Amino acid sequence: MNHFELKNGVMHAEDVPLPQIAQEVGTPVYVYSMATLVRHARVFRDALSGLDKPHIAFAVKSNPNLAVLKVLQREGYGADVVSGGELVRALAADMAPADIVFSGVGKTHAELVQGLEQDIGQFNLESEEEGYELSAIAARLGKTARCALRVNPDVDARTHDKISTGKAENKFGVPIDRAGEIYAALAAMPGLDMRGVAVHIGSQLSSLEPLETAFEKLGRLIADLRGQGLKVTHADLGGGLGVPYKAGETFPSPAEYGAMVARVTKGWDVALSFEPGRVIAGNAGILLTRVIRVKRSSNASPFIIVDAAMNDLARPAMYGAWHDIDAVEPTGGRTTAHIVGPICETGDTFAMNREIDTLEAGDLAVFRTAGAYGATMASSYNSRGFVPEVLVDGARYAVVADRLPAADIMAAERVPDWL
Ligand SMILES: *Cc1c(COP(=O)(O)O)cnc(C)c1O
């Protein structure tokens, strides 16, 4: 459910007509609906209401915009960060350090120091080596790092290969069959408070089954660790719940997910935490674009060339991902076309032979479900500027990220005086 709907034949974001945003901010532009974000945050939290005080940390990498983080902070969410940059953002959005979890397979020395100095809630350690490094830093700084060990449960999440993280060959976590030994070794190190385990098997999961399998393995690990006399008070179940990208697709609901979690974790006697990203932000955003021109050079489908490109929305080029494309002012006509951006790469293709609303030069269209892994993956490839972002709340909106013009990006470059 989202708030991008036709009203009197014109697509609105909540109560703001999209042509107004296109006129005033220009295109391409990401538009987020605050009501949708808030709704998703509450639905997810309500789905976990059967658990004892679950901790929810929004996966900042899915949408790190400060205003989006602020909306979620006001909803009581913490943050799951995967870099020092994301940590700075979470703090800037007034998230309490205690509500911040630091994940990521390659935290640098500087990032470990930064996390300790900020007294964040938890480090999710992704290797034994990282644990030893963090221990040394914590001991030197006279701090204690609260830690969970991320395990790789060797479960096939049955999602796109590039966003699968829980198979043995993926770089994430420690092999679950070595977790007991590694956990014990790290629990004996100074400066570390080994308090739990973590798992995250991938993103855009369309079935609860792989999650359930992974959680069951984690439950057995917790029992084993306790059997070894080790303390386990926390378990982080990660994110990964998928969202429909095509109208009519159905996905497991947060409520079904919450019921499964309650069933599988019954008796674990730990504080549970969660790291949802896409399921909160995905359907809360669209990418608004304008058709530059329609190229009809053969009898095959025409190319509808839009002013958004793979640098603005990378998912189709990167993962072959589908985004529904709809006209902002549909006439009722339908056509079959290729939808492409202006970038000089064949990969800059959003859809081939797609049946969509009729679109002509100058018309506005939206890519739906672009609120997660959208603007955050933008680049300036082809010397295109960075795409701006807008947040809508009822009948008002604000530009929450300025368009960064190509000239400003060039201004950071230098020609050395020996050239
Ligand atoms: C990316 C990621 C998430 C969020 O995944 P979603 O599929 O967006 O819910 C959560 N935890 C970790 C460790 C991640 O890397």
XYZ file of C-alpha atoms and ligand atoms in Angstrom:
434
model
C 0.000 0.000 0.000
C 1.370 3.434 -0.881
C 0.273 7.000 -1.417
C 1.076 7.468 -5.115
C -2.361 7.455 -6.708
C -4.377 9.096 -9.433
C -6.657 11.922 -8.367
C -8.761 13.457 -11.127
C -6.548 11.714 -13.665
C -3.269 13.083 -12.288
C -0.874 11.057 -10.158
C -0.278 12.579 -6.753
C 2.133 11.890 -3.958
C -0.327 12.102 -1.091
C -2.019 15.448 -1.852
C 0.700 16.942 -4.032
C 0.280 16.608 -7.805
C 3.489 15.218 -9.313
C 3.465 17.727 -12.219
C 3.885 20.465 -9.596
C 7.044 18.836 -8.243
C 8.350 18.258 -11.775
C 7.718 21.921 -12.579
C 9.271 23.321 -9.415
C 12.163 20.920 -8.776
C 12.777 19.542 -12.259
C 13.234 15.941 -13.366
C 14.472 13.357 -12.726
C 13.618 13.535 -9.012
C 12.899 11.002 -6.296
C 9.667 11.606 -4.396
C 9.017 9.975 -1.026
C 5.708 9.801 0.821
C 6.011 10.379 4.531
C 2.601 8.785 5.194
C 3.749 5.619 3.439
C 7.026 5.512 5.371
C 5.225 5.982 8.666
C 2.621 3.395 7.755
C 5.254 0.817 6.843
C 7.227 1.541 10.016
C 4.113 0.983 12.121
C 2.947 -2.117 10.248
C 6.354 -3.697 10.746
C 6.474 -2.768 14.413
C 2.913 -4.006 14.982
C 3.819 -7.287 13.292
C 6.409 -7.830 16.025
C 4.096 -6.863 18.857
C 3.943 -10.481 20.045
C 7.636 -10.301 20.963
C 9.126 -8.861 24.103
C 10.482 -5.345 23.288
C 11.930 -6.004 19.843
C 14.583 -3.551 18.697
C 14.162 -2.289 15.143
C 17.144 -0.805 13.337
C 16.363 0.608 9.890
C 18.924 -0.548 7.323
C 20.333 2.859 6.433
C 21.897 1.609 3.227
C 18.442 1.158 1.706
C 17.686 4.884 1.992
C 20.153 7.067 3.882
C 18.447 10.401 3.225
C 18.539 12.439 6.444
C 14.865 13.365 6.311
C 13.879 9.734 5.792
C 16.036 8.747 8.773
C 14.399 11.503 10.814
C 10.917 10.175 10.008
C 11.986 6.722 11.209
C 13.752 8.084 14.271
C 10.474 9.755 15.246
C 8.826 6.351 14.863
C 11.237 4.953 17.434
C 13.517 3.192 14.967
C 17.240 2.792 15.435
C 19.723 2.284 12.617
C 21.694 -0.553 11.082
C 24.755 1.082 9.537
C 27.435 -0.424 7.331
C 29.955 2.421 7.155
C 31.267 5.376 9.110
C 29.366 7.632 6.733
C 26.087 5.929 7.601
C 26.933 6.152 11.304
C 27.352 9.920 10.968
C 23.972 10.105 9.225
C 22.184 8.078 11.896
C 23.602 10.349 14.601
C 22.697 13.442 12.564
C 19.097 12.159 12.494
C 19.223 12.076 16.320
C 19.205 8.324 16.564
C 20.481 7.311 19.984
C 23.938 5.704 19.782
C 22.555 2.814 21.839
C 20.040 2.172 19.032
C 22.740 1.875 16.359
C 24.051 -1.471 15.106
C 27.216 -1.541 13.001
C 27.203 -4.301 10.361
C 29.518 -4.848 7.430
C 32.230 -7.250 6.395
C 34.985 -4.655 5.995
C 34.768 -2.151 8.823
C 38.043 -0.267 8.785
C 40.195 0.457 11.817
C 38.973 4.057 11.722
C 35.339 2.913 11.582
C 35.784 0.597 14.569
C 37.303 3.500 16.513
C 34.441 5.758 15.433
C 31.826 3.236 16.601
C 33.537 2.814 19.969
C 33.959 6.525 20.499
C 30.253 7.002 19.811
C 29.377 4.139 22.180
C 27.062 2.510 19.651
C 24.702 -0.205 20.795
C 26.233 -3.180 19.015
C 28.920 -4.258 16.590
C 27.918 -7.181 14.416
C 31.264 -8.895 13.948
C 31.689 -10.566 10.591
C 34.946 -12.411 11.284
C 37.181 -13.613 14.063
C 39.894 -11.241 12.816
C 37.584 -8.247 13.115
C 36.844 -9.264 16.713
C 40.532 -9.313 17.658
C 41.082 -5.911 16.071
C 38.073 -4.432 17.859
C 39.232 -5.952 21.150
C 42.641 -4.299 20.831
C 41.097 -0.916 20.021
C 38.550 -1.166 22.840
C 41.226 -2.132 25.346
C 43.375 0.811 24.234
C 40.454 3.253 24.487
C 39.282 1.798 27.797
C 35.890 0.958 26.268
C 33.714 -2.107 26.040
C 32.244 -3.068 22.670
C 28.898 -4.814 22.826
C 29.085 -7.464 20.097
C 27.094 -10.026 18.227
C 28.728 -12.606 15.995
C 27.221 -12.690 12.531
C 26.935 -16.231 11.349
C 26.597 -17.501 7.831
C 23.954 -20.228 8.096
C 24.562 -21.594 4.579
C 20.955 -21.134 3.526
C 19.922 -20.292 -0.012
C 17.722 -17.200 0.255
C 16.462 -17.867 -3.295
C 16.882 -14.269 -4.322
C 19.091 -12.539 -6.917
C 22.693 -13.802 -6.627
C 24.038 -10.294 -6.042
C 21.850 -9.746 -2.973
C 22.144 -13.219 -1.467
C 24.330 -13.127 1.639
C 23.738 -16.329 3.596
C 25.295 -19.039 1.446
C 28.627 -20.541 2.453
C 30.353 -18.981 -0.567
C 29.143 -15.457 0.310
C 31.598 -13.177 2.098
C 29.328 -12.466 5.081
C 29.506 -13.822 8.628
C 31.425 -16.778 10.025
C 30.537 -20.343 9.037
C 27.877 -21.523 11.458
C 29.757 -24.752 12.193
C 32.737 -22.735 13.442
C 30.646 -20.145 15.295
C 30.866 -21.866 18.707
C 34.641 -21.925 18.665
C 34.964 -18.337 17.395
C 32.357 -16.990 19.830
C 34.190 -18.631 22.745
C 37.532 -17.218 21.620
C 36.124 -13.700 21.274
C 34.209 -13.901 24.560
C 37.570 -14.358 26.283
C 39.034 -11.179 24.783
C 39.302 -7.931 26.741
C 37.128 -5.041 25.678
C 34.468 -7.230 24.056
C 31.086 -7.985 25.543
C 30.024 -10.934 23.384
C 26.310 -10.902 23.937
C 24.656 -12.445 20.931
C 24.414 -13.731 17.411
C 23.239 -12.189 14.164
C 22.073 -13.428 10.796
C 21.043 -11.756 7.530
C 20.693 -14.065 4.552
C 19.817 -11.675 1.747
C 17.449 -9.100 0.394
C 14.165 -9.103 -1.555
C 13.160 -12.489 -0.153
C 9.897 -13.732 -1.613
C 9.391 -16.626 0.783
C 9.660 -16.982 4.543
C 11.038 -20.506 4.279
C 14.745 -19.698 3.961
C 14.427 -17.189 6.800
C 12.750 -19.784 8.976
C 15.490 -22.309 8.200
C 18.172 -19.763 9.064
C 16.441 -18.762 12.314
C 16.067 -22.413 13.338
C 19.801 -22.891 12.816
C 20.442 -19.777 14.871
C 18.231 -21.124 17.668
C 20.242 -24.356 17.760
C 23.462 -22.317 17.837
C 22.208 -20.282 20.804
C 21.469 -23.505 22.691
C 24.928 -24.868 21.799
C 26.656 -21.690 22.945
C 24.816 -21.768 26.237
C 25.695 -25.422 26.539
C 29.340 -24.341 26.326
C 28.680 -21.976 29.228
C 28.684 -18.873 27.062
C 26.368 -15.915 27.612
C 23.822 -15.165 24.876
C 21.318 -12.416 25.601
C 20.731 -10.967 22.120
C 19.844 -12.189 18.645
C 19.711 -10.000 15.544
C 17.544 -11.476 12.802
C 18.564 -9.007 10.067
C 16.307 -7.765 7.291
C 15.476 -9.157 3.897
C 11.700 -9.150 3.591
C 10.844 -8.524 -0.051
C 8.319 -6.133 -1.568
C 6.225 -6.388 -4.731
C 7.796 -4.568 -7.670
C 5.063 -5.657 -10.095
C 1.419 -4.775 -9.586
C -0.435 -7.894 -8.442
C 2.601 -9.724 -7.028
C 2.144 -10.937 -3.477
C 4.819 -11.236 -0.846
C 4.825 -12.535 2.708
C 3.365 -9.778 4.863
C 5.130 -8.334 7.899
C 2.373 -9.956 9.986
C 3.162 -13.407 8.557
C 6.848 -12.735 9.131
C 6.201 -11.628 12.718
C 4.100 -14.731 13.418
C 6.845 -16.982 12.023
C 9.487 -15.206 14.127
C 7.366 -15.522 17.275
C 6.882 -19.239 16.640
C 10.534 -20.021 15.819
C 12.111 -17.906 18.569
C 9.773 -19.057 21.336
C 11.864 -20.016 24.336
C 15.078 -18.391 23.065
C 15.024 -15.980 25.990
C 16.968 -13.240 24.187
C 16.327 -9.637 23.174
C 15.529 -9.761 19.452
C 16.489 -7.111 16.955
C 15.612 -6.565 13.315
C 17.158 -4.667 10.406
C 14.452 -4.007 7.820
C 15.287 -1.765 4.880
C 13.441 -2.387 1.643
C 10.141 -3.344 3.291
C 10.030 0.072 4.985
C 11.313 2.339 2.223
C 10.746 0.511 -1.079
C 7.156 1.391 -1.815
C 7.442 4.768 -0.099
C 9.257 6.296 -3.068
C 9.016 6.804 -6.818
C 11.418 8.207 -9.383
C 9.687 10.908 -11.391
C 10.963 11.340 -14.929
C 10.064 13.154 -18.141
C 10.085 11.684 -21.616
C 12.766 13.375 -23.711
C 11.565 11.915 -26.980
C 10.132 8.807 -28.546
C 12.335 7.218 -31.178
C 10.479 5.215 -33.791
C 13.102 4.036 -36.227
C 11.796 0.630 -37.242
C 8.717 -1.527 -37.077
C 9.888 -2.925 -33.751
C 8.886 -1.393 -30.431
C 9.766 2.315 -30.164
C 12.341 3.556 -27.686
C 10.847 5.862 -25.090
C 13.861 7.887 -23.961
C 13.363 9.345 -20.497
C 15.520 11.831 -18.612
C 16.223 9.386 -15.754
C 19.047 6.944 -16.361
C 20.984 4.072 -14.835
C 23.050 6.566 -12.846
C 19.851 7.686 -11.072
C 18.251 4.242 -10.650
C 20.813 1.472 -10.932
C 18.714 -1.572 -10.036
C 17.553 -2.500 -13.552
C 21.108 -2.264 -14.950
C 22.651 -3.920 -11.904
C 20.235 -6.733 -11.111
C 17.932 -6.813 -14.138
C 15.324 -5.526 -11.687
C 11.773 -4.699 -12.722
C 10.132 -1.386 -11.785
C 6.542 -0.697 -12.808
C 6.375 2.363 -15.042
C 3.216 4.473 -15.123
C 2.205 7.712 -16.774
C 1.533 10.609 -14.411
C -1.423 11.689 -16.566
C -2.566 8.505 -18.306
C -4.817 8.959 -21.324
C -6.111 5.396 -21.235
C -4.003 4.418 -24.255
C -1.520 1.562 -23.979
C 1.594 0.832 -25.997
C 4.490 -1.606 -26.089
C 7.878 0.052 -25.942
C 11.448 -0.098 -24.732
C 12.068 2.408 -21.931
C 15.627 3.673 -21.859
C 17.724 6.450 -20.375
C 20.098 8.748 -22.266
C 23.364 7.166 -21.036
C 25.761 5.728 -23.572
C 25.487 2.120 -22.414
C 23.045 -0.491 -23.630
C 22.670 -1.396 -19.952
C 20.877 1.915 -19.498
C 17.598 0.164 -20.216
C 14.707 0.133 -17.776
C 12.410 -2.179 -19.718
C 12.240 -4.007 -23.048
C 8.999 -4.612 -24.923
C 7.025 -3.448 -21.910
C 3.316 -2.778 -22.207
C 2.806 0.607 -20.567
C 0.673 3.719 -20.691
C 1.101 5.666 -23.897
C 3.832 8.261 -23.449
C 4.905 11.055 -25.772
C 7.736 13.596 -25.631
C 7.283 15.900 -22.645
C 5.040 13.508 -20.694
C 5.827 12.618 -17.092
C 6.131 9.062 -15.835
C 7.122 7.322 -12.623
C 9.237 4.330 -11.781
C 7.473 2.785 -8.819
C 8.964 1.153 -5.746
C 12.103 3.257 -5.964
C 12.313 4.319 -2.321
C 14.902 1.684 -1.393
C 18.235 1.155 -3.130
C 17.321 4.033 -5.448
C 18.842 7.471 -4.881
C 21.471 5.958 -2.620
C 23.004 4.033 -5.513
C 23.102 7.091 -7.775
C 26.327 8.072 -9.483
C 27.359 10.895 -11.775
C 28.211 8.630 -14.702
C 28.184 10.456 -18.042
C 28.742 13.644 -16.028
C 25.132 13.788 -15.047
C 24.474 15.526 -11.752
C 23.174 13.752 -8.659
C 19.412 13.323 -8.625
C 17.466 15.373 -6.013
C 15.007 13.976 -3.468
C 11.675 15.346 -2.241
C 9.636 14.364 0.816
C 5.881 14.856 0.702
C 3.704 15.206 3.784
C 0.026 15.661 2.953
C -0.307 18.786 0.842
C 3.228 20.053 1.497
C 6.598 18.944 0.284
C 10.248 19.782 0.822
C 13.381 19.198 -1.227
C 15.340 16.932 1.124
C 18.369 16.534 -1.150
C 19.372 19.177 -3.662
C 20.225 18.303 -7.201
C 24.038 18.270 -7.288
C 24.882 19.724 -10.696
C 27.640 18.199 -12.830
C 29.568 21.466 -12.528
C 29.726 21.113 -8.722
C 31.112 17.609 -9.066
C 33.729 18.881 -11.503
C 34.609 21.635 -9.043
C 36.116 18.965 -6.751
C 38.573 17.971 -9.509
C 42.008 19.512 -10.158
C 44.347 19.669 -13.092
C 47.879 19.503 -11.590
C 50.115 22.423 -12.455
C 52.545 20.058 -14.198
C 49.977 19.385 -16.895
C 21.164 -4.750 3.475
C 21.065 -5.258 4.850
C 19.856 -5.215 5.546
C 18.571 -4.739 4.922
O 18.089 -5.597 3.945
P 16.634 -5.348 3.317
O 16.514 -6.419 2.311
O 16.641 -3.993 2.717
O 15.654 -5.468 4.417
C 19.841 -5.636 6.860
N 20.964 -6.089 7.470
C 22.142 -6.140 6.834
C 23.331 -6.636 7.561
C 22.246 -5.736 5.513
O 23.412 -5.803 4.884
